[in-house]
Short mmCIF file of C-alpha atoms in Angstrom, two decimals:
data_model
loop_
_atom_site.label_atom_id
_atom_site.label_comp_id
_atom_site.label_asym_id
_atom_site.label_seq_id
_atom_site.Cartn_x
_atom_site.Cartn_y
_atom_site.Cartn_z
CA UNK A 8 0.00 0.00 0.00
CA UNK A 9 1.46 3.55 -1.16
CA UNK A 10 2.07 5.86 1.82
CA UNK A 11 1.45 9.54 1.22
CA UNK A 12 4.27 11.95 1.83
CA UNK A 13 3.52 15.80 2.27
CA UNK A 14 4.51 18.74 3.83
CA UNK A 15 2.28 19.76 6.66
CA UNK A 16 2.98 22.89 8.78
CA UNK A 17 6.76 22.94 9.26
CA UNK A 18 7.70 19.16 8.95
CA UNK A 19 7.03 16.32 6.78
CA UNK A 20 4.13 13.58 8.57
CA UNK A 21 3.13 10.49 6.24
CA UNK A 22 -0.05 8.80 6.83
CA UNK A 23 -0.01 4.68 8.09
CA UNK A 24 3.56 5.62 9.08
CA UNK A 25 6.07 1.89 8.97
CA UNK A 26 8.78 -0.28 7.43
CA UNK A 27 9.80 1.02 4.38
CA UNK A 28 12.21 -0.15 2.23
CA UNK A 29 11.41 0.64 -1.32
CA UNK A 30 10.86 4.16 -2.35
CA UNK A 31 8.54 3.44 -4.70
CA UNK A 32 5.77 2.96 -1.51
CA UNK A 33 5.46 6.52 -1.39
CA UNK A 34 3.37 9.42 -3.20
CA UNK A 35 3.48 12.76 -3.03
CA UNK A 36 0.14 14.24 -4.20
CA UNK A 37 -0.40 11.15 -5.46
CA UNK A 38 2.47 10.39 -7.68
CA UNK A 39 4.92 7.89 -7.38
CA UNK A 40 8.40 6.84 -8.53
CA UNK A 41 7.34 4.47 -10.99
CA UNK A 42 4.79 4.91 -12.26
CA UNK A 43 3.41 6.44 -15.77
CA UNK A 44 3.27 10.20 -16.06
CA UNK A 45 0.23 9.58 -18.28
CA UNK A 46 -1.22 8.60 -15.44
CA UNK A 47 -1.12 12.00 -14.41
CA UNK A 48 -1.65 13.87 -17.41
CA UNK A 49 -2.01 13.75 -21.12
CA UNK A 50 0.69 13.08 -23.53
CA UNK A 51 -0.65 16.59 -24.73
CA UNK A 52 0.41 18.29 -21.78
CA UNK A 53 3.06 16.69 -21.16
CA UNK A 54 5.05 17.24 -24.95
CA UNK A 55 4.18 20.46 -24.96
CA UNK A 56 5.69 21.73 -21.44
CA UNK A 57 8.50 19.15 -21.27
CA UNK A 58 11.81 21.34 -20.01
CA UNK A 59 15.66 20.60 -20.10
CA UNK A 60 17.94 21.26 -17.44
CA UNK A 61 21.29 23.56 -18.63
CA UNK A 62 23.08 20.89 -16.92
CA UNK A 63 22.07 18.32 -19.27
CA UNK A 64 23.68 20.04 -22.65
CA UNK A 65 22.62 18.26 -25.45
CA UNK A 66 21.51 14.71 -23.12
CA UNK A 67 17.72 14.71 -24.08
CA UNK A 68 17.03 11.07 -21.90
CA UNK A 69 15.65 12.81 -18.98
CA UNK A 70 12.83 15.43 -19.64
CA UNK A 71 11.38 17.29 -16.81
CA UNK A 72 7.60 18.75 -16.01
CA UNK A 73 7.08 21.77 -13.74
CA UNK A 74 3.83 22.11 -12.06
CA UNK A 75 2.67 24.64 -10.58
CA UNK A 76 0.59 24.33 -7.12
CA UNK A 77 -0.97 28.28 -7.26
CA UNK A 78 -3.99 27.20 -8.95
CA UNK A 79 -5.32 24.88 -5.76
CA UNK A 80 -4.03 20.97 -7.85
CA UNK A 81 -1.60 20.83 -4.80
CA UNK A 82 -2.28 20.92 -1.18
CA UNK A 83 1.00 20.43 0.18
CA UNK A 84 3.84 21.57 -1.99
CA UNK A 85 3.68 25.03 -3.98
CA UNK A 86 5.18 23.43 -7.01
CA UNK A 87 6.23 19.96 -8.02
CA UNK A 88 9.04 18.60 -10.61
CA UNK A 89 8.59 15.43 -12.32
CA UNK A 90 11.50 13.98 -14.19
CA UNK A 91 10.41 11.10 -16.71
CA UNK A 92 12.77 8.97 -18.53
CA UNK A 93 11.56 10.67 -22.47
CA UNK A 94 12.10 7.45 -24.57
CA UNK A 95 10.34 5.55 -22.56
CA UNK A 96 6.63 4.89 -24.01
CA UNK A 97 4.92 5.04 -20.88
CA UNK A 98 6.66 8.54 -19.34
CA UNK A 99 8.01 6.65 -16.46
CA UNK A 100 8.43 9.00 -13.44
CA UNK A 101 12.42 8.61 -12.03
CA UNK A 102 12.38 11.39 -10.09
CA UNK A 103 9.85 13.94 -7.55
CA UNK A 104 10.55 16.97 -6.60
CA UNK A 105 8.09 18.97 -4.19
CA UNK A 106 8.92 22.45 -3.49
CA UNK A 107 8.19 24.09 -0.10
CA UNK A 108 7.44 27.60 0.25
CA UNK A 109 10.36 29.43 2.49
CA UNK A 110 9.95 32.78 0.30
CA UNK A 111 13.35 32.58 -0.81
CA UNK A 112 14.63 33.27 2.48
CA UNK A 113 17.67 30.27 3.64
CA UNK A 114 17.78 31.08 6.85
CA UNK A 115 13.94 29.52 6.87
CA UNK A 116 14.99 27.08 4.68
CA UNK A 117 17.48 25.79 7.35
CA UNK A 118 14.57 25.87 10.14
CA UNK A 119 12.45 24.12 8.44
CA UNK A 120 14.68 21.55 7.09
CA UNK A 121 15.64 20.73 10.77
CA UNK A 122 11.86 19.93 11.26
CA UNK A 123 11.17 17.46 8.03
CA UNK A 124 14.98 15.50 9.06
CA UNK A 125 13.22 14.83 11.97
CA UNK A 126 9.80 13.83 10.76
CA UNK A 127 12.00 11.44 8.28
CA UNK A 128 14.07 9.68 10.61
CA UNK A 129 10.42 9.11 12.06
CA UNK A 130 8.94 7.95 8.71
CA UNK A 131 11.94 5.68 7.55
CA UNK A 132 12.84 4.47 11.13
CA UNK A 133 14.37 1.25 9.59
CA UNK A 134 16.58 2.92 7.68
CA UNK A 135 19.98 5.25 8.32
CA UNK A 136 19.86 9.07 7.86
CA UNK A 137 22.87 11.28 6.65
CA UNK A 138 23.57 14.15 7.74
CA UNK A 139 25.53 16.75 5.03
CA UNK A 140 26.20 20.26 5.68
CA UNK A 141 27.36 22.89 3.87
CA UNK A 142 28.70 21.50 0.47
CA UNK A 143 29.53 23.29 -2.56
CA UNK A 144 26.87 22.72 -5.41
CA UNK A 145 28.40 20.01 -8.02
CA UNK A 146 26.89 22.20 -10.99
CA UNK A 147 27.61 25.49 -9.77
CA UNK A 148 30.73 26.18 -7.49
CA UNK A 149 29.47 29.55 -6.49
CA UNK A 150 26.37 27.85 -4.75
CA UNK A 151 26.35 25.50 -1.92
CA UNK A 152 23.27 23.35 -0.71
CA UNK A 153 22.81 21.59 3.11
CA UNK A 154 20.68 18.20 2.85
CA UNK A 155 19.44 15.64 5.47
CA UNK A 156 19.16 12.16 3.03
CA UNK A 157 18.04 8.18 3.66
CA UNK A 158 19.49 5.97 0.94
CA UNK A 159 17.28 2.91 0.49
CA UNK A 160 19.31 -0.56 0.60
CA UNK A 161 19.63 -2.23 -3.23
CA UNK A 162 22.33 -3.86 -5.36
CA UNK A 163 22.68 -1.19 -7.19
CA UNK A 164 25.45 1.14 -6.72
CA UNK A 165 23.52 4.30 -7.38
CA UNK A 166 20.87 3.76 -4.46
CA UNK A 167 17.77 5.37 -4.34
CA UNK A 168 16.94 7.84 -1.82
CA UNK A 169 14.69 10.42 -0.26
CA UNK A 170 16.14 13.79 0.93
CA UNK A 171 15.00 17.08 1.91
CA UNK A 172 17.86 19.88 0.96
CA UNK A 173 17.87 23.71 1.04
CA UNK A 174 19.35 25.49 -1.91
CA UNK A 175 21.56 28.44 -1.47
CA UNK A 176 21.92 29.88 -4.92
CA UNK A 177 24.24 32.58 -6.15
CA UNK A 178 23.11 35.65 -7.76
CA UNK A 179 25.10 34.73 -10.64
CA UNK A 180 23.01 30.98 -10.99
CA UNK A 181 19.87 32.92 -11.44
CA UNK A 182 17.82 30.96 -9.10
CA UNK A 183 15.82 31.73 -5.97
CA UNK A 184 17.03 30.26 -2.29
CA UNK A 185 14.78 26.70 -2.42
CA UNK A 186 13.63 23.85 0.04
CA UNK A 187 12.83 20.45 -2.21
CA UNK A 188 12.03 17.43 -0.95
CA UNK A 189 12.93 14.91 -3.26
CA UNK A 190 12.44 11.17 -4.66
CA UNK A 191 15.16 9.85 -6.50
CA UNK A 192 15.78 6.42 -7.87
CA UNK A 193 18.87 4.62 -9.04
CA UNK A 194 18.01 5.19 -12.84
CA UNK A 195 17.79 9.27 -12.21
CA UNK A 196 20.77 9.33 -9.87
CA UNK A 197 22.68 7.13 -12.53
CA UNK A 198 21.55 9.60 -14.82
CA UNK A 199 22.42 12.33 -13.04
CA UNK A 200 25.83 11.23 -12.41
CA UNK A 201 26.59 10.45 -16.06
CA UNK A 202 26.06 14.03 -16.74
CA UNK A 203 28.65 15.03 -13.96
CA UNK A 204 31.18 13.11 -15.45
CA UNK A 205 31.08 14.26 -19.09
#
């Protein structure tokens, strides 16, 4: 049975809280890692607002969906980020990000951040949480980010995980201050780590 993760008040609480070992038992507003983004929405929709990271150069395998949470779809998260694996005929969903509103202000960001580690240690008590501090952003040397994250155990080397990080941009990346809490599986992180090493 799916467990629902969301963002209530200052921390993160899942409903039916228990062992959990796979990430793919968890939703947030109702997606999961997984699963088909037409599930979601139509092929439509999806084609015509697919984005591409900078990052990711001319590596179209990965395309990403922004939704935005302003017009009442959401009731946790102002915006969500769905990266979907684009050659794949169903959309499948690799990656979730949920964005929590800290009005672009870190030293919130940190605060609550505190308050969903602690609500995740609580929600994957089986499993071990890292703690990372201040580390200098692997895309972006002038930013830094600060994340609490729970790998999930595989065979894989690039484990899944769950982590909720705060975002401390430059002025020069062009991006607000940000709070995500994020689903990641071993194809996106694979991915992702591909693209670093290019």
């Amino acid at each position: 049975m799916k467990k629902l993760l969301r963002i209530l008040f200052l921390g993160l609480m899942c409903c039916n809280i228990s062992f959990a070992e796979d990430i793919t038992d968890f939703q947030v507003e109702g997606m999961s890692i997984g699963n088909s983004l037409l599930e979601y929405y139509s092929k439509k929709k999806i084609l015509n607002e697919t984005t591409y990271e900078n990052e990711q150069g001319n590596n179209k395998e990965v395309g990403f969906l922004y939704l935005d949470g302003d017009n009442g779809e959401f009731k946790n998260y102002r915006r969500i980020k769905i990266g979907y694996k684009t050659k794949s005929k169903n959309y499948k969903i690799i990656l979730i990000t949920a964005f929590v509103d800290i009005n672009k202000d870190i030293n919130k960001c940190i605060a609550k951040k505190k308050e969903i580690t602690k609500d995740l240690e609580n929600l994957f008590n089986n499993l071990d949480l890292e703690e990372y501090g201040w580390k200098q952003h692997s895309f972006d040397a002038t930013s830094r980010t600060n994340s609490s994250v729970i790998y999930f155990p595989t065979s894989s080397t690039y484990r899944p995980f769950v982590r909720a990080i705060c975002y401390d941009w430059s002025k020069k990346s062009g991006y607000d201050d940000q709070l995500r809490v994020e689903l990641v599986s071993s194809e996106y992180y694979e991915w992702l780590s591909s693209l670093k090493n290019n």
